[in-house]
Amino acid sequence: MRTPWYQSVWYWITFTPARKAGAGTVAVLLAATLAFGGYTLANPAPPPPPNLSCGAGVARPSLGSTECEGVTDGQYVFAPGLKAIEGKILKQNQSVSGERPATIALLMPMTSSDGSVQAEILHAVEGAYVAQYRADNLDDNTVPKIRLVLANPGSDSSGWLTVDRELNAMTGAPDYLRVVAGIADSTQNTLAEVHWLTHLPDPIPVVGGAITADTIANTASSQLFPGLARVSVTNTSEAAALARFAKVNPSQAMVVEDTRTDDDYITTLKKAISKQLGAGMAQPVQFTSPEDISQDGDTENQFDQKVLNICMAAPRFIYFAGRHVQLRQFLNALGQGCPERKFIVLTGDDASHLASDKLLNPADFGGITLEYAALAFPDAWTKAPVPATGGSTADYDAFLNAVSASGLTVAQSDLSDGQTIIAHDTVWTAVQALDHAHVSGQITPPPLAAVGQEWQNLHAELRVDGASGWICLDNGGNPWDKAVPMITYNGRTSTFLGMAWPTGAPPAADCTPQAG
């Protein structure tokens, strides 16, 4: 039998004469070494933390995540479809790098598993770039120059806090972040990210783009989000414009609504519709969407049953309070279940997603007329008769000229979802505030507070001439009597019906917000 190594060593230390003098010391060291080796075997060192970095300023939130969240100037590409436009943004950023530019961050989900949503994300990023290019290259009077970064909080904005902290760290040199723009989804996570940004010791001005939830808005008397401005109307204004334009008779109307309470677009749209129809409205037809509202879930089966009762009730108007995936499922089920009936389905701006939803069945639109209140539409200011106030063909043409000059090729169909137009107007509004806040001779971009104070000045003479219409901000940072394009969609094409107005008429020529 072979003698174990540690016994041989012990024998050598203890009994070899030449070593006896130091045997005690060596024995203690050997015992400690053996003890530590045993501890190491029983308690191995923890593995190094996983490398979650995707690139500078961008990382995966957890091991196994397929999304990368964070902020980039165009060096990191969030999704394959964004590669070309991010390359343009990076090039434009590099061209102004030596001119102490002010940074504007486009904060919104940059990734989605839904192809139609990813297409709209691309359109929004393109619109933001057009505004940046226009400010830096086509408007000689704009000071300071604009640097644009993209901030991705994840497809459901669950990474908002990490991204918000990164943006806050960029407010000093050399980035000089001055405005966060975009804010496209009316959800609880969006509300949280806007609240955090606007309640910092030195709040960051925010311009909301496609958000319509009344809960993510200020009023003249209640500043829940100090320094927040918006370029889109609220759901309450959308519902009012819808009802006036369609001439809805409440006794002939029915509501189909999602029961979820964690989506501010849905909850405020439901409330706005109820306000329009009054206390005598019929009991709503309710459904429950899946936790991930971009997925189909089992709502298709729910609608197959619910449309049987709707067919029996035969309302002329159906208000739909829900997101576009469920709207698509409902329209498919309604057309198949009641082919002999005629309905006018009314809903909010989320219906614009249908234009790129390949699962909608146009063949089922026989008796259905879908009308929705859009945030923007390419024909709104080019199709006669053009309103005398509230916007102009010249303002829209200036946007188209900037698109062309920027080197983008944007088809008319790409503009029909309104995302390119609204994102342009969002960043363009931020540009105007930066320009007005700039003091002659000032070397660095104006302070954050000075930029945020400009929201109250952007009306009348200083209104923003947006591609979607005039943006005349009231003291709450909301667009006063903003134009609401009314659109009908037949499953194949979107058609402009006419312009509606939250107050019932276009604004006066001076576009001064009214109290109350």
Coordinates of C-alpha atoms in Angstrom, one line a residue:
M1 CA 0.0 0.0 0.0
R2 CA 1.4 3.4 -1.0
T3 CA 2.0 5.9 1.9
P4 CA -0.1 9.1 1.5
W5 CA 2.0 12.1 0.6
Y6 CA 1.1 14.1 3.7
Q7 CA 2.3 11.3 6.0
S8 CA 5.7 11.3 4.2
V9 CA 6.0 15.0 4.6
W10 CA 5.2 14.7 8.3
Y11 CA 7.8 12.0 8.8
W12 CA 10.4 14.1 7.1
I13 CA 9.7 17.1 9.2
T14 CA 9.6 15.3 12.5
F15 CA 12.3 12.7 12.3
T16 CA 15.0 14.0 10.0
P17 CA 17.8 15.3 12.2
A18 CA 18.7 18.3 10.1
R19 CA 15.1 19.5 10.2
K20 CA 14.2 18.9 13.8
A21 CA 15.1 22.5 14.9
G22 CA 12.4 24.0 12.7
A23 CA 10.0 21.2 12.8
G24 CA 7.5 22.9 15.1
T25 CA 7.3 26.0 13.0
V26 CA 7.0 24.1 9.7
A27 CA 4.5 21.7 11.2
V28 CA 2.3 24.6 12.2
L29 CA 2.5 26.1 8.7
L30 CA 1.8 22.7 7.1
A31 CA -1.3 22.2 9.3
A32 CA -2.5 25.7 8.4
T33 CA -2.0 25.0 4.7
L34 CA -3.8 21.7 4.9
A35 CA -6.6 23.3 6.8
F36 CA -6.9 26.2 4.3
G37 CA -6.8 23.6 1.4
G38 CA -9.7 21.7 3.1
Y39 CA -11.7 25.0 3.5
T40 CA -11.1 25.9 -0.1
L41 CA -12.3 22.5 -1.3
A42 CA -15.4 22.7 0.9
N43 CA -16.0 26.4 0.0
P44 CA -14.7 27.1 -3.6
A45 CA -14.3 30.8 -4.7
P46 CA -17.5 32.2 -6.3
P47 CA -17.4 32.4 -10.1
P48 CA -16.7 35.9 -11.5
P49 CA -19.9 37.9 -12.2
P50 CA -21.2 37.4 -15.7
N51 CA -20.2 40.0 -18.3
L52 CA -23.6 41.7 -19.1
S53 CA -22.1 44.5 -21.2
C54 CA -23.3 44.9 -24.7
G55 CA -21.1 48.0 -25.4
A56 CA -20.4 51.4 -23.9
G57 CA -23.3 52.5 -21.8
V58 CA -25.4 49.5 -22.8
A59 CA -25.9 46.2 -20.9
R60 CA -28.3 43.2 -20.5
P61 CA -30.4 43.5 -17.3
S62 CA -29.8 39.9 -16.4
L63 CA -28.1 36.7 -17.6
G64 CA -30.0 35.2 -20.5
S65 CA -31.8 38.4 -21.4
T66 CA -32.0 39.0 -25.1
E67 CA -32.4 42.8 -24.7
C68 CA -29.7 45.4 -24.2
E69 CA -30.7 48.4 -22.2
G70 CA -28.9 51.8 -21.8
V71 CA -27.9 54.8 -23.7
T72 CA -25.9 55.1 -27.0
D73 CA -24.9 57.8 -29.4
G74 CA -25.3 55.4 -32.3
Q75 CA -22.3 53.2 -31.6
Y76 CA -24.4 50.3 -30.3
V77 CA -27.3 49.1 -32.5
F78 CA -30.3 48.1 -30.4
A79 CA -32.1 46.2 -33.2
P80 CA -31.0 45.1 -36.7
G81 CA -33.6 47.3 -38.3
L82 CA -32.1 50.4 -36.6
K83 CA -28.6 49.9 -38.0
A84 CA -28.8 52.3 -40.9
I85 CA -30.5 55.2 -39.0
E86 CA -28.2 54.8 -36.0
G87 CA -25.3 55.1 -38.3
K88 CA -26.6 58.4 -39.5
I89 CA -27.1 59.6 -36.0
L90 CA -23.6 58.6 -35.0
K91 CA -22.2 60.5 -38.1
Q92 CA -24.2 63.6 -37.2
N93 CA -23.1 63.5 -33.6
Q94 CA -19.5 63.3 -34.7
S95 CA -19.9 66.2 -37.0
V96 CA -20.8 68.6 -34.1
S97 CA -18.6 67.0 -31.4
G98 CA -16.3 70.0 -31.3
E99 CA -19.0 72.6 -30.9
R100 CA -20.2 72.0 -27.3
P101 CA -23.5 70.6 -28.4
A102 CA -26.5 70.1 -26.1
T103 CA -27.6 66.4 -25.9
I104 CA -31.2 65.4 -26.3
A105 CA -32.1 61.8 -25.4
L106 CA -34.8 59.9 -27.2
L107 CA -36.1 57.7 -24.4
M108 CA -38.5 55.0 -25.5
P109 CA -38.4 51.2 -26.0
M110 CA -36.0 50.5 -28.8
T111 CA -36.8 46.8 -29.0
S112 CA -39.9 44.7 -29.5
S113 CA -40.8 41.1 -30.4
D114 CA -43.8 42.6 -32.3
G115 CA -42.7 43.3 -35.9
S116 CA -45.3 46.1 -36.4
V117 CA -44.1 47.8 -33.2
Q118 CA -40.5 47.5 -34.2
A119 CA -41.4 49.2 -37.5
E120 CA -42.9 52.1 -35.6
I121 CA -39.8 52.3 -33.4
L122 CA -37.8 52.7 -36.5
H123 CA -40.1 55.5 -37.8
A124 CA -39.8 57.3 -34.4
V125 CA -36.0 57.2 -34.4
E126 CA -36.0 58.5 -38.0
G127 CA -38.2 61.4 -37.0
A128 CA -35.9 62.3 -34.1
Y129 CA -32.9 62.2 -36.5
V130 CA -34.7 64.5 -39.0
A131 CA -35.2 67.1 -36.3
Q132 CA -31.6 66.8 -35.2
Y133 CA -30.3 67.1 -38.8
R134 CA -32.7 70.1 -39.4
A135 CA -31.4 71.9 -36.3
D136 CA -27.7 71.3 -37.0
N137 CA -27.7 71.8 -40.8
L138 CA -30.8 73.6 -42.1
D139 CA -31.5 76.3 -39.5
D140 CA -28.5 78.7 -39.2
N141 CA -30.0 80.4 -36.2
T142 CA -30.3 77.4 -33.9
V143 CA -27.9 77.5 -30.9
P144 CA -26.6 75.3 -29.5
K145 CA -25.9 72.4 -31.9
I146 CA -27.7 69.2 -31.1
R147 CA -26.3 65.8 -30.2
L148 CA -28.9 63.0 -30.2
V149 CA -28.6 59.8 -28.1
L150 CA -31.0 56.8 -27.9
A151 CA -32.1 55.5 -24.5
N152 CA -33.6 52.1 -24.3
P153 CA -35.4 51.1 -21.1
G154 CA -36.4 47.7 -22.6
S155 CA -39.5 46.6 -24.5
D156 CA -41.7 47.1 -21.4
S157 CA -39.7 49.9 -20.0
S158 CA -38.9 47.8 -16.9
G159 CA -35.3 49.0 -17.0
W160 CA -36.3 52.6 -16.7
L161 CA -34.5 53.3 -13.4
T162 CA -31.1 52.2 -14.6
V163 CA -31.5 54.2 -17.8
D164 CA -32.8 57.3 -15.9
R165 CA -29.7 57.2 -13.6
E166 CA -27.5 57.0 -16.7
L167 CA -29.2 60.0 -18.2
N168 CA -28.9 62.0 -15.0
A169 CA -25.1 61.3 -15.0
M170 CA -24.9 62.8 -18.4
T171 CA -26.2 66.3 -17.5
G172 CA -22.7 67.6 -16.9
A173 CA -19.7 67.9 -19.2
P174 CA -18.9 66.6 -21.7
D175 CA -22.5 65.4 -22.6
Y176 CA -24.5 68.4 -21.4
L177 CA -27.8 66.4 -21.5
R178 CA -30.5 69.0 -21.5
V179 CA -33.8 67.4 -22.6
V180 CA -35.3 63.9 -22.5
A181 CA -37.7 63.4 -25.4
G182 CA -39.8 60.6 -26.7
I183 CA -41.7 58.9 -23.9
A184 CA -43.9 57.0 -26.2
D185 CA -45.9 54.5 -24.1
S186 CA -48.6 55.4 -21.7
T187 CA -47.8 52.8 -19.0
Q188 CA -47.0 52.7 -15.3
N189 CA -43.3 52.2 -16.0
T190 CA -43.4 55.3 -18.2
L191 CA -45.1 57.3 -15.5
A192 CA -42.4 56.2 -13.0
E193 CA -39.6 57.1 -15.3
V194 CA -41.0 60.6 -16.0
H195 CA -41.7 61.2 -12.3
W196 CA -38.1 60.2 -11.4
L197 CA -36.6 62.5 -14.0
T198 CA -38.8 65.5 -13.1
H199 CA -38.2 65.1 -9.3
L200 CA -34.4 65.1 -9.2
P201 CA -32.7 67.9 -7.2
D202 CA -31.9 69.4 -10.6
P203 CA -34.9 68.2 -12.7
I204 CA -34.3 67.2 -16.3
P205 CA -36.8 68.8 -18.8
V206 CA -38.9 66.2 -20.5
V207 CA -41.0 66.4 -23.8
G208 CA -43.5 63.6 -24.2
G209 CA -44.2 62.4 -27.7
A210 CA -46.8 59.8 -28.3
I211 CA -48.1 59.6 -24.6
T212 CA -51.8 60.4 -24.4
A213 CA -52.6 59.2 -20.8
D214 CA -54.1 61.9 -18.7
T215 CA -52.2 60.5 -15.7
I216 CA -48.9 61.5 -17.3
A217 CA -49.7 65.2 -17.6
N218 CA -49.7 68.4 -15.6
T219 CA -52.5 70.9 -15.3
A220 CA -52.1 74.7 -14.9
S221 CA -52.8 74.2 -11.1
S222 CA -51.1 70.9 -10.5
Q223 CA -47.6 70.3 -11.5
L224 CA -47.2 66.6 -10.8
F225 CA -44.3 66.4 -13.2
P226 CA -42.3 69.7 -13.0
G227 CA -40.7 70.4 -16.3
L228 CA -42.8 68.1 -18.4
A229 CA -44.2 69.2 -21.7
R230 CA -46.1 67.2 -24.3
V231 CA -46.8 67.5 -28.0
S232 CA -49.8 65.1 -28.2
V233 CA -53.3 65.6 -26.8
T234 CA -54.6 63.6 -23.9
N235 CA -57.1 60.7 -24.1
T236 CA -59.8 62.9 -22.8
S237 CA -59.2 65.3 -25.7
E238 CA -59.1 62.4 -28.1
A239 CA -62.4 61.0 -26.9
A240 CA -64.0 64.4 -27.1
A241 CA -62.8 65.0 -30.6
L242 CA -64.0 61.5 -31.7
A243 CA -67.5 62.0 -30.3
R244 CA -67.9 65.4 -31.9
F245 CA -66.6 64.3 -35.2
A246 CA -68.6 61.0 -35.5
K247 CA -71.7 62.7 -34.0
V248 CA -72.1 59.8 -31.6
N249 CA -75.6 59.2 -30.1
P250 CA -75.0 57.6 -26.7
S251 CA -78.1 55.5 -26.9
Q252 CA -76.7 53.8 -30.0
A253 CA -73.2 53.2 -28.5
M254 CA -71.6 50.3 -26.8
V255 CA -68.2 50.1 -25.1
V256 CA -65.7 47.2 -25.4
E257 CA -63.0 47.6 -22.8
D258 CA -59.9 45.9 -21.4
T259 CA -60.2 45.3 -17.6
R260 CA -56.5 45.7 -16.9
T261 CA -55.6 48.6 -14.6
D262 CA -51.8 48.8 -15.1
D263 CA -51.9 50.5 -18.5
D264 CA -52.6 54.2 -18.4
Y265 CA -53.5 54.5 -22.0
I266 CA -56.3 52.0 -21.5
T267 CA -57.5 53.2 -18.1
T268 CA -57.7 56.9 -19.1
L269 CA -59.3 56.1 -22.4
K270 CA -62.0 54.1 -20.6
K271 CA -62.6 57.0 -18.3
A272 CA -62.7 59.5 -21.1
I273 CA -65.2 57.4 -23.1
S274 CA -67.5 57.0 -20.1
K275 CA -67.4 60.7 -19.6
Q276 CA -68.5 61.3 -23.2
L277 CA -71.4 58.7 -23.1
G278 CA -72.7 59.7 -19.7
A279 CA -74.4 57.7 -16.9
G280 CA -77.0 56.1 -19.2
M281 CA -74.5 54.1 -21.2
A282 CA -75.0 50.3 -21.5
Q283 CA -72.9 47.9 -19.5
P284 CA -69.5 47.6 -21.1
V285 CA -68.4 44.4 -22.8
Q286 CA -65.2 43.5 -21.0
F287 CA -62.2 41.3 -21.8
T288 CA -58.8 40.7 -20.1
S289 CA -55.7 41.0 -22.2
P290 CA -52.6 38.8 -21.4
E291 CA -49.8 40.1 -19.1
D292 CA -47.7 40.9 -22.1
I293 CA -50.1 43.0 -24.0
S294 CA -48.1 42.6 -27.2
Q295 CA -49.0 38.9 -27.3
D296 CA -52.2 37.3 -28.5
G297 CA -52.9 35.3 -25.4
D298 CA -56.5 33.8 -25.3
T299 CA -58.4 37.1 -26.0
E300 CA -59.2 35.8 -29.5
N301 CA -61.3 33.1 -27.9
Q302 CA -62.9 35.6 -25.6
F303 CA -63.9 37.8 -28.6
D304 CA -65.4 34.8 -30.5
Q305 CA -68.0 34.5 -27.8
K306 CA -68.5 38.1 -26.9
V307 CA -69.3 39.2 -30.5
L308 CA -72.4 36.9 -30.4
N309 CA -73.9 39.2 -27.8
I310 CA -72.8 42.3 -29.7
C311 CA -74.5 41.0 -32.8
M312 CA -77.7 40.7 -30.9
A313 CA -77.5 44.2 -29.4
A314 CA -76.6 45.6 -32.8
P315 CA -75.2 49.0 -31.7
R316 CA -74.3 51.5 -34.3
F317 CA -71.2 52.8 -32.5
I318 CA -68.7 50.6 -30.7
Y319 CA -66.0 52.4 -28.6
F320 CA -63.0 50.2 -28.1
A321 CA -60.8 50.9 -25.1
G322 CA -57.7 48.6 -25.5
R323 CA -54.4 48.2 -27.3
H324 CA -53.9 47.5 -31.0
V325 CA -53.2 43.7 -30.7
Q326 CA -56.6 43.2 -29.0
L327 CA -58.2 45.6 -31.4
R328 CA -57.0 43.5 -34.3
Q329 CA -58.4 40.4 -32.7
F330 CA -61.7 42.1 -32.0
L331 CA -62.1 43.4 -35.5
N332 CA -61.3 40.0 -37.0
A333 CA -63.9 38.3 -34.7
L334 CA -66.5 41.0 -35.3
G335 CA -66.3 40.8 -39.0
Q336 CA -66.5 37.0 -39.0
G337 CA -69.2 36.8 -36.4
C338 CA -71.5 39.5 -37.7
P339 CA -70.9 39.7 -41.4
E340 CA -74.4 41.0 -42.1
R341 CA -74.2 43.9 -39.5
K342 CA -72.7 47.4 -40.0
F343 CA -70.7 49.0 -37.2
I344 CA -68.7 52.1 -36.7
V345 CA -65.8 51.2 -34.4
L346 CA -64.2 54.2 -32.6
T347 CA -60.9 54.2 -30.7
G348 CA -57.8 56.1 -29.8
D349 CA -54.4 56.6 -31.5
D350 CA -53.1 53.1 -30.7
A351 CA -55.1 52.0 -33.8
S352 CA -52.3 53.5 -35.9
H353 CA -50.4 50.3 -35.3
L354 CA -52.8 48.3 -37.4
A355 CA -51.3 49.7 -40.6
S356 CA -48.3 47.4 -40.1
D357 CA -50.1 44.5 -38.5
K358 CA -50.0 41.6 -40.9
L359 CA -52.4 39.5 -38.8
L360 CA -55.4 41.8 -39.5
N361 CA -57.8 40.2 -42.0
P362 CA -59.0 42.9 -44.5
A363 CA -61.7 40.5 -45.8
D364 CA -63.6 40.8 -42.5
F365 CA -64.1 44.5 -42.9
G366 CA -67.2 44.2 -45.0
G367 CA -69.6 45.8 -42.5
I368 CA -67.1 47.6 -40.3
T369 CA -66.0 51.2 -40.4
L370 CA -63.0 51.9 -38.2
E371 CA -62.4 55.5 -37.2
Y372 CA -59.7 56.6 -34.8
A373 CA -58.1 59.8 -33.5
A374 CA -54.6 59.9 -34.8
L375 CA -51.7 61.9 -33.3
A376 CA -50.5 62.9 -36.8
F377 CA -51.1 61.9 -40.4
P378 CA -49.4 62.9 -43.7
D379 CA -52.5 64.2 -45.4
A380 CA -53.7 66.3 -42.5
W381 CA -52.1 69.5 -43.8
T382 CA -52.0 68.8 -47.5
K383 CA -55.6 67.7 -48.3
A384 CA -58.1 70.5 -49.0
P385 CA -59.7 72.2 -47.2
V386 CA -56.7 73.0 -45.0
P387 CA -57.7 74.8 -41.8
A388 CA -56.8 78.5 -41.6
T389 CA -55.2 78.1 -38.2
G390 CA -53.8 75.3 -36.0
G391 CA -51.1 74.3 -38.5
S392 CA -50.2 74.8 -42.2
T393 CA -49.1 73.1 -45.4
A394 CA -45.9 75.2 -45.2
D395 CA -45.0 73.7 -41.8
Y396 CA -45.5 70.2 -43.1
D397 CA -43.5 70.9 -46.2
A398 CA -40.6 72.2 -44.1
F399 CA -40.6 68.8 -42.4
L400 CA -40.7 66.9 -45.7
N401 CA -37.8 69.1 -47.0
A402 CA -35.8 68.1 -43.8
V403 CA -36.5 64.5 -44.5
S404 CA -35.2 64.8 -48.0
A405 CA -32.1 66.8 -47.0
S406 CA -31.2 64.3 -44.3
G407 CA -30.8 61.6 -46.8
L408 CA -33.6 59.5 -45.6
T409 CA -36.0 57.7 -48.0
V410 CA -39.4 57.7 -46.2
A411 CA -42.4 56.3 -48.1
Q412 CA -45.8 57.9 -47.6
S413 CA -47.0 54.6 -46.1
D414 CA -44.2 54.9 -43.5
L415 CA -45.6 58.2 -42.4
S416 CA -49.2 57.0 -42.0
D417 CA -48.6 55.7 -38.5
G418 CA -47.7 59.2 -37.4
Q419 CA -44.6 58.1 -35.5
T420 CA -42.0 59.9 -37.7
I421 CA -44.0 63.1 -37.6
I422 CA -44.6 63.1 -33.9
A423 CA -41.0 62.1 -33.0
H424 CA -39.8 65.0 -35.2
D425 CA -42.1 67.4 -33.5
T426 CA -41.1 66.2 -30.0
V427 CA -37.4 66.8 -30.6
W428 CA -38.1 70.0 -32.6
T429 CA -39.9 71.3 -29.6
A430 CA -36.9 70.5 -27.4
V431 CA -34.7 72.3 -30.0
Q432 CA -36.9 75.5 -29.8
A433 CA -36.6 75.5 -26.0
L434 CA -32.8 75.2 -26.1
D435 CA -32.6 77.9 -28.7
H436 CA -34.8 80.3 -26.7
A437 CA -32.9 79.5 -23.4
H438 CA -29.5 80.2 -25.0
V439 CA -27.9 83.5 -23.9
S440 CA -25.7 85.3 -26.4
G441 CA -22.1 84.7 -25.7
Q442 CA -22.8 81.6 -23.6
I443 CA -20.2 79.0 -24.3
T444 CA -21.9 75.9 -22.9
P445 CA -25.6 74.9 -23.3
P446 CA -28.1 76.7 -21.1
P447 CA -28.8 75.3 -17.6
L448 CA -31.4 72.6 -17.1
A449 CA -33.7 74.9 -15.2
A450 CA -33.6 77.6 -17.9
V451 CA -34.6 75.0 -20.6
G452 CA -37.5 73.7 -18.5
Q453 CA -38.8 77.3 -17.9
E454 CA -39.2 77.8 -21.7
W455 CA -42.2 75.4 -21.9
Q456 CA -44.4 78.2 -20.6
N457 CA -43.2 80.5 -23.4
L458 CA -43.9 78.3 -26.4
H459 CA -47.2 79.7 -27.6
A460 CA -48.5 82.7 -29.5
E461 CA -45.4 84.3 -31.1
L462 CA -43.1 81.6 -29.9
R463 CA -45.4 78.6 -30.8
V464 CA -43.7 75.6 -32.3
D465 CA -44.8 75.1 -35.9
G466 CA -44.9 71.4 -35.9
A467 CA -45.5 69.0 -38.8
S468 CA -48.5 67.7 -36.9
G469 CA -49.9 71.1 -36.3
W470 CA -49.3 74.1 -34.0
I471 CA -47.8 73.3 -30.6
C472 CA -49.0 76.0 -28.3
L473 CA -48.1 75.0 -24.7
D474 CA -50.2 76.1 -21.8
N475 CA -48.9 76.6 -18.3
G476 CA -49.2 72.8 -17.7
G477 CA -47.0 72.1 -20.6
N478 CA -49.9 70.7 -22.7
P479 CA -50.6 71.5 -26.3
W480 CA -53.6 73.9 -26.4
D481 CA -56.4 72.9 -28.8
K482 CA -54.0 70.7 -30.8
A483 CA -55.3 69.4 -34.2
V484 CA -56.6 65.8 -34.1
P485 CA -56.6 64.1 -37.5
M486 CA -59.5 61.7 -37.9
I487 CA -58.6 58.6 -39.8
T488 CA -60.5 55.6 -41.2
Y489 CA -58.9 52.3 -41.9
N490 CA -60.4 49.5 -44.1
G491 CA -57.8 46.9 -43.4
R492 CA -55.6 47.9 -46.3
T493 CA -55.3 51.7 -46.5
S494 CA -55.6 54.6 -44.1
T495 CA -57.7 57.6 -45.2
F496 CA -57.8 61.1 -43.7
L497 CA -61.4 62.0 -43.0
G498 CA -60.9 65.5 -41.6
M499 CA -59.6 67.5 -38.7
A500 CA -61.2 67.5 -35.2
W501 CA -60.4 69.8 -32.3
P502 CA -60.6 69.3 -28.6
T503 CA -62.5 72.5 -28.1
G504 CA -64.7 72.0 -31.1
A505 CA -63.1 74.6 -33.3
P506 CA -59.5 75.5 -34.5
P507 CA -57.5 77.8 -32.2
A508 CA -57.4 81.6 -32.7
A509 CA -54.7 83.0 -34.9
D510 CA -52.6 84.1 -31.9
C511 CA -52.8 80.5 -30.4
T512 CA -53.0 81.8 -26.8
P513 CA -54.1 79.0 -24.4
Q514 CA -57.3 79.7 -22.6
A515 CA -57.8 79.2 -18.8
G516 CA -60.1 76.5 -17.6

